[in-house]
Every structure is written in C-alpha cells, then in structure tokens.
XYZ file of C-alpha atoms in Angstrom:
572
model
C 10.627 62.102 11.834
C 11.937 61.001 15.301
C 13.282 64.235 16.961
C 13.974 63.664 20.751
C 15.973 66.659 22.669
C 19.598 64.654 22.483
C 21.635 64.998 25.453
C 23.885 67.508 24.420
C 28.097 66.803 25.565
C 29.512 70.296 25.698
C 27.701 71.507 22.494
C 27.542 68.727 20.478
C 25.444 65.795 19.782
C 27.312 63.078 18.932
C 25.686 60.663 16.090
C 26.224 56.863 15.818
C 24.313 55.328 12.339
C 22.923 51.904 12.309
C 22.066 49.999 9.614
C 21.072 46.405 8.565
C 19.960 44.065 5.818
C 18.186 40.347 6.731
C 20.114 38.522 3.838
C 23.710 38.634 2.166
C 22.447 38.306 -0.705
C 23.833 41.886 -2.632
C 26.508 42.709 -0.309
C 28.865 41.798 -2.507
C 27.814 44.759 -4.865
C 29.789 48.063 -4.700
C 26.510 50.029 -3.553
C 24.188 48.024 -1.466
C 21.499 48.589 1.207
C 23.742 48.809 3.687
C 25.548 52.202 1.940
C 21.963 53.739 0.864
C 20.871 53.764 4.580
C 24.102 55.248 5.838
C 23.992 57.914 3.031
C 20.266 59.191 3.742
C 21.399 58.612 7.838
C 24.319 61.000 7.019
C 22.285 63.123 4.578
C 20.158 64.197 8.336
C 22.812 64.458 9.719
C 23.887 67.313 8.266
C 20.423 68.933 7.948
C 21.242 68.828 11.995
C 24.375 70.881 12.247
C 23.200 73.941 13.260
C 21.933 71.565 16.705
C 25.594 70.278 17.054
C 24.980 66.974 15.472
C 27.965 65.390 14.093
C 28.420 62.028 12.881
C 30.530 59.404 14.590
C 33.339 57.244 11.518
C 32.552 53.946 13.144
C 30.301 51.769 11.330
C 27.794 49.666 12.947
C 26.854 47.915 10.060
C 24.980 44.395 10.202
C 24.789 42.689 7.168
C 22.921 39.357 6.754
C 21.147 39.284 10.436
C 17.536 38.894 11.392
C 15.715 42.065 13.228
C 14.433 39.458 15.422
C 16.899 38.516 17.851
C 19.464 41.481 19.546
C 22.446 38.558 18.678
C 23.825 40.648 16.257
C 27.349 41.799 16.331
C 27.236 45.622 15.635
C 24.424 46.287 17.610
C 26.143 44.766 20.516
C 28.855 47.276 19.658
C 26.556 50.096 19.201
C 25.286 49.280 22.584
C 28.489 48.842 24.463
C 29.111 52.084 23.118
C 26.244 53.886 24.371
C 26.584 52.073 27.915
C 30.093 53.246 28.004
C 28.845 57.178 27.133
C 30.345 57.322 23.822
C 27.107 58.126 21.759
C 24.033 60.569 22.348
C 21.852 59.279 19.793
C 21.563 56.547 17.084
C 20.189 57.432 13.247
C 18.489 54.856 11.531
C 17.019 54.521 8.086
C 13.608 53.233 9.377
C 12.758 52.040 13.169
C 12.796 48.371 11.867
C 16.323 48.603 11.169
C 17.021 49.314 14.393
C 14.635 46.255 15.668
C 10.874 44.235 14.463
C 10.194 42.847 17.895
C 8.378 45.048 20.744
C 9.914 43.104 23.574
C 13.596 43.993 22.104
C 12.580 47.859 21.582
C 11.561 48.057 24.974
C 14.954 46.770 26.507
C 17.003 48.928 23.775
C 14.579 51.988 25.258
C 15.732 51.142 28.286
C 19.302 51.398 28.058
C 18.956 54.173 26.018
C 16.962 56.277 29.160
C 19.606 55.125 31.442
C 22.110 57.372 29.889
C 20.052 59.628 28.580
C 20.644 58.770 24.403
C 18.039 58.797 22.272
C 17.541 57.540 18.615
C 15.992 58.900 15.142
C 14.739 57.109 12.043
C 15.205 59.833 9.355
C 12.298 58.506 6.786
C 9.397 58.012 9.188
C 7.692 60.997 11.439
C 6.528 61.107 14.383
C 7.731 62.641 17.909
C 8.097 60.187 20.975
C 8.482 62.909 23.486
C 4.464 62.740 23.295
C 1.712 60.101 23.768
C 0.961 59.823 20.207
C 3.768 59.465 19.127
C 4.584 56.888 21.139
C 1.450 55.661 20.213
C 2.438 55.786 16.707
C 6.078 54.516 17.293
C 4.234 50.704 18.829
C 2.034 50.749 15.873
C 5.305 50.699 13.534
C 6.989 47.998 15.825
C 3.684 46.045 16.021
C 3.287 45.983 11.851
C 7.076 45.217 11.949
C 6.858 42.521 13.782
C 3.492 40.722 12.098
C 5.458 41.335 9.381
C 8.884 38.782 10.114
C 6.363 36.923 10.863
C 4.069 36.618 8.030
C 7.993 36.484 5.991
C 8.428 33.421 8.769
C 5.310 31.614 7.909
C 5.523 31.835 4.529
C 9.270 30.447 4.656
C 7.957 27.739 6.570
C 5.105 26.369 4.267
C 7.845 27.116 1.280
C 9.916 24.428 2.815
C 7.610 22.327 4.267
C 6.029 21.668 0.361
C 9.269 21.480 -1.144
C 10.630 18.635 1.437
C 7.057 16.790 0.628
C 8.313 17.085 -2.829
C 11.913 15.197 -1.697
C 13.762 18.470 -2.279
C 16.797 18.921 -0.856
C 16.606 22.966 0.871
C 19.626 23.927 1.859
C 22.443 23.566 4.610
C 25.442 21.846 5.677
C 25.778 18.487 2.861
C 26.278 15.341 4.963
C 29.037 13.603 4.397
C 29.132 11.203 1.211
C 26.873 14.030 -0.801
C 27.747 17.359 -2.549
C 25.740 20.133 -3.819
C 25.315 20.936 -7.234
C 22.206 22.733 -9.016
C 20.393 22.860 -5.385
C 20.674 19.200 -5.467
C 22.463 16.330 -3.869
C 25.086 14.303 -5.253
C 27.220 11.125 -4.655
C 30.674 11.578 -3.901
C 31.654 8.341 -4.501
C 34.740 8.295 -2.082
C 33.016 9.576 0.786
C 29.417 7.394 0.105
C 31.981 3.879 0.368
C 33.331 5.830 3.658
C 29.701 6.099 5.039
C 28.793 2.353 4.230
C 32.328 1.815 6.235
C 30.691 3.525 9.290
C 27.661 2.093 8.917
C 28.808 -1.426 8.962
C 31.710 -1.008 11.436
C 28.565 -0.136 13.867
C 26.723 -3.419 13.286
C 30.373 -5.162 14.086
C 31.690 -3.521 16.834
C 27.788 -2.698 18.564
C 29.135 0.432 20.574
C 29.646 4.133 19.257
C 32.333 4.866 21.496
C 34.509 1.921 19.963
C 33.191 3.118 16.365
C 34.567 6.733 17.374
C 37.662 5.467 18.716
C 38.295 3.246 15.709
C 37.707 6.085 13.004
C 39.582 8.119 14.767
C 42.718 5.961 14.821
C 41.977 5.235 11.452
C 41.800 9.313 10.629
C 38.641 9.305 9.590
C 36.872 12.796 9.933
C 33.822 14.737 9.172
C 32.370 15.615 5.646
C 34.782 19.025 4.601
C 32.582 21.887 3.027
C 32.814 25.463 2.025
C 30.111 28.020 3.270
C 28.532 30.685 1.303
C 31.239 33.012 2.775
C 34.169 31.369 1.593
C 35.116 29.929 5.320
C 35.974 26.187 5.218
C 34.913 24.481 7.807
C 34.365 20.339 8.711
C 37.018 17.646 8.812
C 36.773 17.586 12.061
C 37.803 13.931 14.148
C 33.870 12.363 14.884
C 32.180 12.910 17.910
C 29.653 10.417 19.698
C 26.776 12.505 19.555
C 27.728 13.466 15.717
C 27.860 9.407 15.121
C 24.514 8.847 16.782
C 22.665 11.553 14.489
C 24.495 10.335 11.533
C 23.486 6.554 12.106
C 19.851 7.719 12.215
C 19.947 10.064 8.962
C 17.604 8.898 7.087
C 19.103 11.252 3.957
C 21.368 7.959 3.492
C 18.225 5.733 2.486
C 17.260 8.494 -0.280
C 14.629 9.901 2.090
C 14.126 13.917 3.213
C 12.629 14.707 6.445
C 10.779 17.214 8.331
C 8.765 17.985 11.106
C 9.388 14.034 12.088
C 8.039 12.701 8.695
C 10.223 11.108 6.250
C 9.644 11.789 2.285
C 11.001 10.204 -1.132
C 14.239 11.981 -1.930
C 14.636 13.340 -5.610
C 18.337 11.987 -4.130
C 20.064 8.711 -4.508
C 20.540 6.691 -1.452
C 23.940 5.420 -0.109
C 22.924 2.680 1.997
C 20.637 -0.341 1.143
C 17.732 -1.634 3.300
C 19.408 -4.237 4.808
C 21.940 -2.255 6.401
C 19.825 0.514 7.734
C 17.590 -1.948 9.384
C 20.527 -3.537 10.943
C 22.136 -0.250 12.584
C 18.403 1.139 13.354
C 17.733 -2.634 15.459
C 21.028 -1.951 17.090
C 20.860 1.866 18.114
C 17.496 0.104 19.623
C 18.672 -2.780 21.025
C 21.408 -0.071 23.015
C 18.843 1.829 23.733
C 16.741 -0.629 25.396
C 19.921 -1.689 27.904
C 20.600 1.016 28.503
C 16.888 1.873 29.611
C 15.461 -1.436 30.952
C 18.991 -2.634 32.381
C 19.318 -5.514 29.863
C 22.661 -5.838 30.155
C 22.047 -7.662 33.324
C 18.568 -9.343 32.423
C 18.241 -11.611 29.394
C 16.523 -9.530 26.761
C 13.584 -11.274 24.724
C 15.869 -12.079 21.624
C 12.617 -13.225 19.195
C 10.224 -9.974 20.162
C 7.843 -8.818 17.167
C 8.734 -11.916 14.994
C 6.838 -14.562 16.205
C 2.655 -15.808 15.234
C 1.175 -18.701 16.209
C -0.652 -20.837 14.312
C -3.816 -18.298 14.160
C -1.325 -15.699 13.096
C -1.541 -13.870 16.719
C 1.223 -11.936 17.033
C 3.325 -13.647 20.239
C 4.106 -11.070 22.801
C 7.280 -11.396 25.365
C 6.413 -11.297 29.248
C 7.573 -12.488 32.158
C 6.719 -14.086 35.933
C 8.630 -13.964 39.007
C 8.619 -16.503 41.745
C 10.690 -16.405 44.864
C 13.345 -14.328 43.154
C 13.862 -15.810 40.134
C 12.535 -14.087 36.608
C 11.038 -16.623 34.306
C 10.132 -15.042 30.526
C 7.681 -16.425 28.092
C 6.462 -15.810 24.825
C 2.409 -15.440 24.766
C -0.372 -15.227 22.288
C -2.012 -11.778 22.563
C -5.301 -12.981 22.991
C -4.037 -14.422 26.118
C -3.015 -11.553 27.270
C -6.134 -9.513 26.699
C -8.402 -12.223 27.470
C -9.851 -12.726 24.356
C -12.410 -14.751 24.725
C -12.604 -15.357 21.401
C -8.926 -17.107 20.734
C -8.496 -20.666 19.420
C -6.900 -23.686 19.810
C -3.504 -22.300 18.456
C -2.833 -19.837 21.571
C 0.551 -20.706 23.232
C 2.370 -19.976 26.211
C 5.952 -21.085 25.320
C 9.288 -20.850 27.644
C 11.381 -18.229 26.020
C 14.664 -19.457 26.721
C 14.346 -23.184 25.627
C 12.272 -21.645 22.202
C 15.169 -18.873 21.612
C 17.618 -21.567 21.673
C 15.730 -23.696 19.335
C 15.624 -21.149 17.051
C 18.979 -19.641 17.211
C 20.596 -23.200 17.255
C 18.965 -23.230 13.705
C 19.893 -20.252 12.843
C 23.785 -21.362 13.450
C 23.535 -23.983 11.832
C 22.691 -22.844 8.872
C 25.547 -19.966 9.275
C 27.978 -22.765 9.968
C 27.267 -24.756 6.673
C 29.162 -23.339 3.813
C 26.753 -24.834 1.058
C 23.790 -22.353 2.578
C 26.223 -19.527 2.614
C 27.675 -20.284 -0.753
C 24.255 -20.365 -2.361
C 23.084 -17.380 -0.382
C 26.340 -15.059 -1.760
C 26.316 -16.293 -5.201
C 26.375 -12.759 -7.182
C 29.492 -12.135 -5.185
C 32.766 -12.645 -6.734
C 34.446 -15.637 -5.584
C 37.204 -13.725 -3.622
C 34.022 -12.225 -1.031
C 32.361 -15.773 -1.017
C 35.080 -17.158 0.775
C 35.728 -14.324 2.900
C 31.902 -14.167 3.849
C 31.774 -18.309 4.639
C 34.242 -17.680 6.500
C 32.876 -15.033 8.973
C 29.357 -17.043 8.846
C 31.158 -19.932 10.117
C 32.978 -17.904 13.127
C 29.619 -15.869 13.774
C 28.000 -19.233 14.558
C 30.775 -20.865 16.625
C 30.703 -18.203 18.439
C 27.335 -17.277 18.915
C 26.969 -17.676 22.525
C 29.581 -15.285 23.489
C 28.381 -12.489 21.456
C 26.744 -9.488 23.525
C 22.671 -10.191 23.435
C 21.903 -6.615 21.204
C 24.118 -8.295 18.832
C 22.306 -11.518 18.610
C 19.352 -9.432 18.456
C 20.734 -7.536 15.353
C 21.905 -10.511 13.320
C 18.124 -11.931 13.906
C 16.362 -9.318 13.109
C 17.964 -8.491 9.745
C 18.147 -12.116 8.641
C 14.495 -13.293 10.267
C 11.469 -12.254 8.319
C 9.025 -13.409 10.503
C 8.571 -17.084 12.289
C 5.440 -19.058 12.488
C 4.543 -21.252 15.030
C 2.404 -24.610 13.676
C 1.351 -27.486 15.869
C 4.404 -29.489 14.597
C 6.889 -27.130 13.813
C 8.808 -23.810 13.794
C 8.824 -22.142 10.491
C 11.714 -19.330 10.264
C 11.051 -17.196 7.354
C 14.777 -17.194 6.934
C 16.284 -13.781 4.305
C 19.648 -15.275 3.367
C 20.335 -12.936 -0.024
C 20.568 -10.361 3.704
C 23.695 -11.936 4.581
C 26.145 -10.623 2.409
C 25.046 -6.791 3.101
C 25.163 -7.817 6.518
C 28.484 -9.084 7.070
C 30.132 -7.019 4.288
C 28.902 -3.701 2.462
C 30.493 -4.867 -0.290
C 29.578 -8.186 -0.553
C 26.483 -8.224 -2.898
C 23.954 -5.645 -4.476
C 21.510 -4.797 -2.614
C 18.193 -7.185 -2.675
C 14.970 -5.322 -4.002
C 11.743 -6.103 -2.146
C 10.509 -8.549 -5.197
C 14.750 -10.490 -4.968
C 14.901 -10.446 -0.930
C 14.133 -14.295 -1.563
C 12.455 -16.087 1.829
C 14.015 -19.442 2.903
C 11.978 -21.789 5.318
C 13.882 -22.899 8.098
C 12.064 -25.846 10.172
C 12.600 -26.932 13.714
C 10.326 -29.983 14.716
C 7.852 -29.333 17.745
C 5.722 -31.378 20.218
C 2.923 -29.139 21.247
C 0.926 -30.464 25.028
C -2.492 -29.195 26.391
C -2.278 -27.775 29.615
C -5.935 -26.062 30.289
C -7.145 -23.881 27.770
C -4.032 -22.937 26.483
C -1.157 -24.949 24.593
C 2.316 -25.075 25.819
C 5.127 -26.518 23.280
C 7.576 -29.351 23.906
C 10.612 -29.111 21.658
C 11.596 -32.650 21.365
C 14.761 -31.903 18.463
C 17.821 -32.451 19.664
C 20.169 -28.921 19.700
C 23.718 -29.260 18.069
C 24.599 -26.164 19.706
C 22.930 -26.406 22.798
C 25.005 -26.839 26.561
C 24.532 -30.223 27.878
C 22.545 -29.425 31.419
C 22.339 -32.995 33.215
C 20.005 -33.690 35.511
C 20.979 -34.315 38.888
C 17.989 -36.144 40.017
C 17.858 -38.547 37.269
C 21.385 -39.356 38.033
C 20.737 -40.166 41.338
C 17.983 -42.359 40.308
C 20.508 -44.183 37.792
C 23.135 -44.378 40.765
C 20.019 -45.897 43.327
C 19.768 -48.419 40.539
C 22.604 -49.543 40.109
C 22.916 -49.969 43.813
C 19.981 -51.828 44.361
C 20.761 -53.941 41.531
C 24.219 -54.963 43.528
C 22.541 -55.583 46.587
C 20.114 -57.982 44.515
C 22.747 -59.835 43.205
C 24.643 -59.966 46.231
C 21.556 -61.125 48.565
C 21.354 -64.388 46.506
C 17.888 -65.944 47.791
C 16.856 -62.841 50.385
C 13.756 -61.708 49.934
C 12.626 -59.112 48.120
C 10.841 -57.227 50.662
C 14.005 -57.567 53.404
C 16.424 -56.037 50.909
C 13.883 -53.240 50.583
C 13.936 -52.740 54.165
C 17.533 -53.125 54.405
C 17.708 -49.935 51.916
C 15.109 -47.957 54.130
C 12.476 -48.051 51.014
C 9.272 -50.441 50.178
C 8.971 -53.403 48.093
C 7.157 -51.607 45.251
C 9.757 -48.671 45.401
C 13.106 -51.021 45.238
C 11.452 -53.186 42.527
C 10.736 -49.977 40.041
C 14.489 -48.543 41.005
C 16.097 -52.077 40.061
C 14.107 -52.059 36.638
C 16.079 -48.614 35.773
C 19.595 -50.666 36.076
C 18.276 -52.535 32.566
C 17.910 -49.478 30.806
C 19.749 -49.324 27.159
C 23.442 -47.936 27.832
C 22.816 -45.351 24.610
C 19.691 -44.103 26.964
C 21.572 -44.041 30.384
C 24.642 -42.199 28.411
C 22.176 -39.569 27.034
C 20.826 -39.219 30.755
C 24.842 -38.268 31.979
C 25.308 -36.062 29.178
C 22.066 -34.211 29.249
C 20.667 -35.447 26.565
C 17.595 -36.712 27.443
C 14.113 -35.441 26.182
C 13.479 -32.264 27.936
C 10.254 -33.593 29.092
C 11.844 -36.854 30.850
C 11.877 -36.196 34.448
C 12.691 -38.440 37.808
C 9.363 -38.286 38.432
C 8.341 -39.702 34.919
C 10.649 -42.138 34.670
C 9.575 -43.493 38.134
C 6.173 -43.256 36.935
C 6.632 -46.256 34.664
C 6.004 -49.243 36.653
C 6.313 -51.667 34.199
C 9.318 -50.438 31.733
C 9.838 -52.398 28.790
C 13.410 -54.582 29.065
C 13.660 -54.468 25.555
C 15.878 -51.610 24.427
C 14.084 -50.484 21.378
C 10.672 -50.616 23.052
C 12.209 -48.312 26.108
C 13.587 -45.830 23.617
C 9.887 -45.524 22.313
C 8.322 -45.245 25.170
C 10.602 -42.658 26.996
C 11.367 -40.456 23.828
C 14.537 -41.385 22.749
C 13.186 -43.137 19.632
C-alpha cells in the first residue's frame, strides 16, 4: 500500500477520504460503492492510530463523475481544502478513484508537494517515496487510463451501430417527442406546435421575428424531467436554439451522427415539403448574409434549370463599366466542352426569371389551379388557401428575394429549356403544405403529381452558342418604354407635319431644312403610318423585346398595311 511519511500537525495526521463512482446508477441503494470505499478507507484508518491518523467527518464523495476530467465537485473541495492546510493526506480505495489520467495525477502531485500532503490507496501496494514505486504508481495510472479509454471506444461504436440502426440513445427529447421504452413518441400537442414554428419561418423569413413572435405568443421550449428528478426546459426560445431546431433532422423521422443522417425507428413530425422549404430558406439567409445578396439580385432559378441536352444551366455573371449583368449558362460552356450541341444557351437572367415567375403568378392568382391543387382539403382551408395564393402573387414583387427563392424552390421540380418553350415542372399538391401545415396530407413521392407549365420562346443563333428571345407577352411584368423609339415616333410625327405643311417643296429641301438626308427623312415619315395599336404598345412598353430604334429604322420599305406591319415587326 501507499505509505508516504504524512506531514505530521502537532501529533496528528489528519485524514480526508475520497471516493467516487463513474455512473448513478445504484446510488439510490442504502449501501453502494460509494459507502464500501469509505468503510475499507476508514477500516486503514484505524490500523493507523498508533501514527496519529485520524479521520476527517467531511465527505468528499463524487457520485456519477468521470475520472477523466478534475471538474468534479468534491474533489474541488478536497483540494481547496488541502490548499487551505486543512488536510495532511487523502485515503482512497484504489489510485483510480482518486484520478485515470497521468496529466491530472501530475497536477494533483503537485499541489499536494506544495504543502507537503500526501495520499494513500489502501488496496494497492507500493511505496512512492522510491523509484519503483513510482515506477509502479505510472504503470497503475497508465492501465487506468487505456482503460476509460478502451470503456470510451467501446461506448462509441455501441452508439454509433445503434444510431445506424435509427435508435434513438438517449438525452434531452426535443420538443414535440417523449420518451417511453427508450423510444420516441408523438406528443401530439407539442408536434402541431413544431409544424407552427416550422411554417411561421417560411412566412415571416427571419429567426429573430420568429423568436419575437413565439415569444409574444408564450411559446417556450420542450419541458422535461432529468434522471435526477430536476425539471428543467420551458424556457422563452432563443435564436441560436431556433436555428438548431429548424435544421433537426429528428423532425423528418431521421437519427444522426457523426454528420450522417439514418432512418428513424421514430415517426416524423414534419412532411417533405415543409422541411425543404425552411432548409432553402436557412440557405437562401445564409447566402445574404455571406455573398451580400441583399444588395445584389440573387440568381432566383439556380440548380433548376436544363437545356434542351439536359445540361444542367449554371448562374454567372459579367461586369462592364460598373454595371453587373447575370446570365444563366450551359455547363459545357463553361468548361469548354468541346463536345456540347446545338442546345447550349446563354440566356439573360433577369428577363428569363421574370418569364418564369410571371408564370408562376399566374397560376397562383387563378383560383381554378389552386382549387384543383387543394382538393383533399376541406372546403373551409380551400378558400383560405386561394386566398393567400392570390395575395402571394399580387404581391410578388415586393416580397424579399430569399422568399421568392423559397416559394420556387418548393413548388418547381425542375424546368426544361426546349427550342420553343419553357417547361416548368410545376408540384402544385406542394402548395397547401406550403402555405398552411394544415392544409392537406402530406404528398408521397409516387402522389407529389408534376404539372407542366409552358412559356413560349424564340431561340436566335449568335456564334456557336444560342441565346433565347422571349417573345410572350408578361401580365405581370413593369412596362419599361423605350426612350429611343419614342423619339423616333415623335421625329415622325414631326416630319410628317412639315410634309404636309411644305405643300409642293421638295423632298430633299425639307430634309435639309430638318438637318437630315433625303433617305433618312423619307424612312422617319414612313414610321408616322404605323398602326395606332403598334405605336400605343411602343408608349407603353409593350413592344417585342427584340424591336429596337435601330431595327425599326432598318426597314426601309415598311409595309402601310397594318396587318402586314404587325407581322413583320412582331406584334402579330
């Protein structure tokens, strides 16, 4: 056994006994570990009294703590003690009650020599006042400590398997979930509650207004009882608590660990839908906050759209003299395949995300669509859910960009784009878990039916590559008019005064009297016959986005018939 020459204090050594047991489990018995050690500690003890020993009443018992960290509350106290000169020498059971890491024996040591204590561990022998035994003594702190960690390992791989299994192993329940028979279980109350959160997110696109608004509302964190007794939870949210549970993937029936998600034996809460929705936002959020989107335009359509070779169309972006211009590109373009076809495109984002968006809106707008889409609701939640449609698409443009991009993403499948058209693989059975958790059940992958959505296209060569014209005219789109073609509508209808006014002047002498030529003048008078539906379209904006000034100069001989000059300028 351990038996250092104590530092005596006027005759007597006083005796301080520590003891400890990993796990609670037993401590609720009337004998447990904890009482055998201190009986065989006080059993020495008083083999010792003919030395002086005498044992100290204060127990410095830790129950249910780890010999691998010093964080444990009676050994703090057992220490402050001995700093304080209140102990000459601590009995343990064995040394690895005491600690089972080297590093940790060496600092105890340490403040043990500074006030000259010392320790014993009644059951194991040895004498560390000489080099073997101090040998000895770091061959039983070395074996301790390989063993917590073989214990570790095995703990590890224990719950590492049972997690592949979709187990659930242990810890605080999340809210909407209970515990019973090792397992989790719906609490029906508190699962509607989580959907609440979950779809409040989506809404309001911000977790400090989602934390703001549950707390107003009073709604606080799941309420559980430890192993202990202690209660502890219901606590108002946090933001960080929010973020962690909006990314819990427990709620879609899944266990993870180490970073890889598993099947749950569990039920899930939330439906597919959902998730994906509050995952593409926490994204979208992300990304502003990252790449500063809330000041640049963020590519609304990225990761849905394929040409017509099924080449995934990737967003990017020029800039020229300032300004940022963003397309959408066919990858082989971008890694100079040489091998791409006829179907690569290079398309301006902003006129194509407004094509397809406009489409989008419209459908949201028309109750028929949204009536047919939410028809396993109850009649009650179909008008509520037209309804919101309807306001979502009025007032599309003013909703924050990672909200567009969430309302796309959950309702777009994928869009294709042809040499005539836009295809959007269009979800609609999404809509009602969208808008409303508890609109409509939850679509399985074989009933989350696909609706095509078309959008006529013009598509133009322009080198090797293909750029699109989108000729349809947008019901939701800002009229933009252009300021040169008005001009050249004004000029005309000058020119044309000053011809009728100059009865019998020549041509060419009321072209120099405007400061033009002959050939110029006569061209700018012909655009003074144009159809009044065509020149209206021109003030509003509404002209085919490829008719330019330049274009419509470039026809030298227009047609004076209406019908054949809304052919031939693309009004037809």
């Amino acid at each position: 056994m351990t038996k250092p020459t104590p530092t005596r204090r006027r005759g007597t050594v006083r005796c301080a006994i520590y003891t400890r047991k990993s796990s609670e489990e037993g401590l609720e018995q009337e004998f447990n570990s904890l009482q055998a050690q201190r009986e065989a500690c006080e059993a020495f003890i008083a083999s010792q009294r003919h030395e002086g020993w005498v044992c100290l009443p204060k127990a410095y018992d830790d129950g249910g703590f780890s010999g691998a960290t010093m964080d444990r509350p009676a050994l703090q106290r057992l220490l402050a003690d001995i700093a304080a000169g209140r102990v000459d020498t601590i009995v343990v059971y064995k040394i690895d009650r005491l600690t089972r890491s080297l590093a940790d024996f060496a600092k105890i040591v340490e403040i043990l020599d500074a006030k000259g204590a010392s320790f014993v561990s009644v059951t194991q022998q040895f004498n560390t006042t000489t080099s073997m035994g101090r040998l000895t003594l770091n061959i039983l702190l070395s074996f301790a400590q390989f063993e917590r960690e073989v214990i570790g390992e095995r703990i590890r791989d224990k719950i590492a398997a049972s997690k592949q299994r979709g187990m659930w192993m242990g810890g605080a329940p999340p809210l909407g979930y209970r515990v019973e028979e090792r397992k989790l279980v719906i609490v029906d109350s508190e699962a509607e509650a989580v959907r609440s959160i979950f779809r409040r997110y989506v809404e309001l696109a911000s977790v400090r207004l989602l934390k703001d608004e549950l707390e107003a509302r009073g709604i606080k964190s799941k309420s559980w009882t430890t192993a202990s007794g202690r209660r502890v939870g219901a606590k108002p949210f946090s933001r960080g608590a929010l973020y962690l549970m909006l990314q819990n993937r427990l709620y879609r029936g899944e266990i993870v660990h180490k970073g890889q998600s598993h099947p749950g034996e569990h039920t899930p809460i939330l439906d597919q839908p959902l998730w994906d929705a509050v995952q593409a936002q926490l994204a979208a959020n992300t990304a502003e906050r990252n790449c500063g989107t809330r000041t640049r335009q963020p590519s609304l359509l990225a990761g849905m759209l394929f040409d017509g070779d099924s080449n995934r169309m990737t967003p990017t972006h020029a800039t020229k003299k300032g300004t940022r211009y963003r397309y959408y590109v066919s990858r082989p373009l971008i890694t100079n395949d040489q091998t791409y076809g006829s179907a690569c495109l290079r398309i301006q984002a902003g006129e194509f995300e407004q094509a397809v968006t406009s489409r989008v809106r419209q459908w949201l707008v028309d109750p028929g669509s949204v009536y047919h889409a939410t028809r396993l609701a109850d009649p009650l939640t179909q008008r509520r859910l037209i309804a919101r449609a309807g306001e979502i698409g009025k007032s599309w443009p003013e909703l924050p960009a990672a909200r567009q991009r969430t309302f796309l993403t959950a309702l777009i499948k994928r869009i294709d784009v042809g040499a005539n058209r836009i295809d959007i693989h269009f979800r609609p059975t999404r809509l009602g878990a969208l808008l409303d958790f508890a609109a409509t059940p939850s679509p399985s992958e074989t009933d989350d039916e696909t609706q095509i959505l078309s959008v006529p296209i013009r598509l133009r060569r322009s080198g090797r590559e293909i750029k699109m014209l989108i000729d349809r005219a947008d019901a939701f789109a800002t009229a933009k008019p252009d300021e040169r073609l008005i001009k050249l509508l004004i000029r005309a209808r000058r020119f044309n005064a000053t011809l009728v006014d100059g009865d019998g002047v020549p041509f060419a002498a009321l072209a120099k009297h405007e400061g033009v030529g002959s050939s110029y003048f006569t061209r700018i008078v012909r655009l003074s016959y144009l159809a009044p539906d065509i020149t209206q379209a021109i003030l509003d904006g509404r002209q085919p986005r490829d008719l330019t000034a330049d274009k419509l100069l470039a026809h030298s001989r227009l047609p004076l018939t209406w019908d054949e000059q809304r052919t031939v300028l693309g009004f037809a």
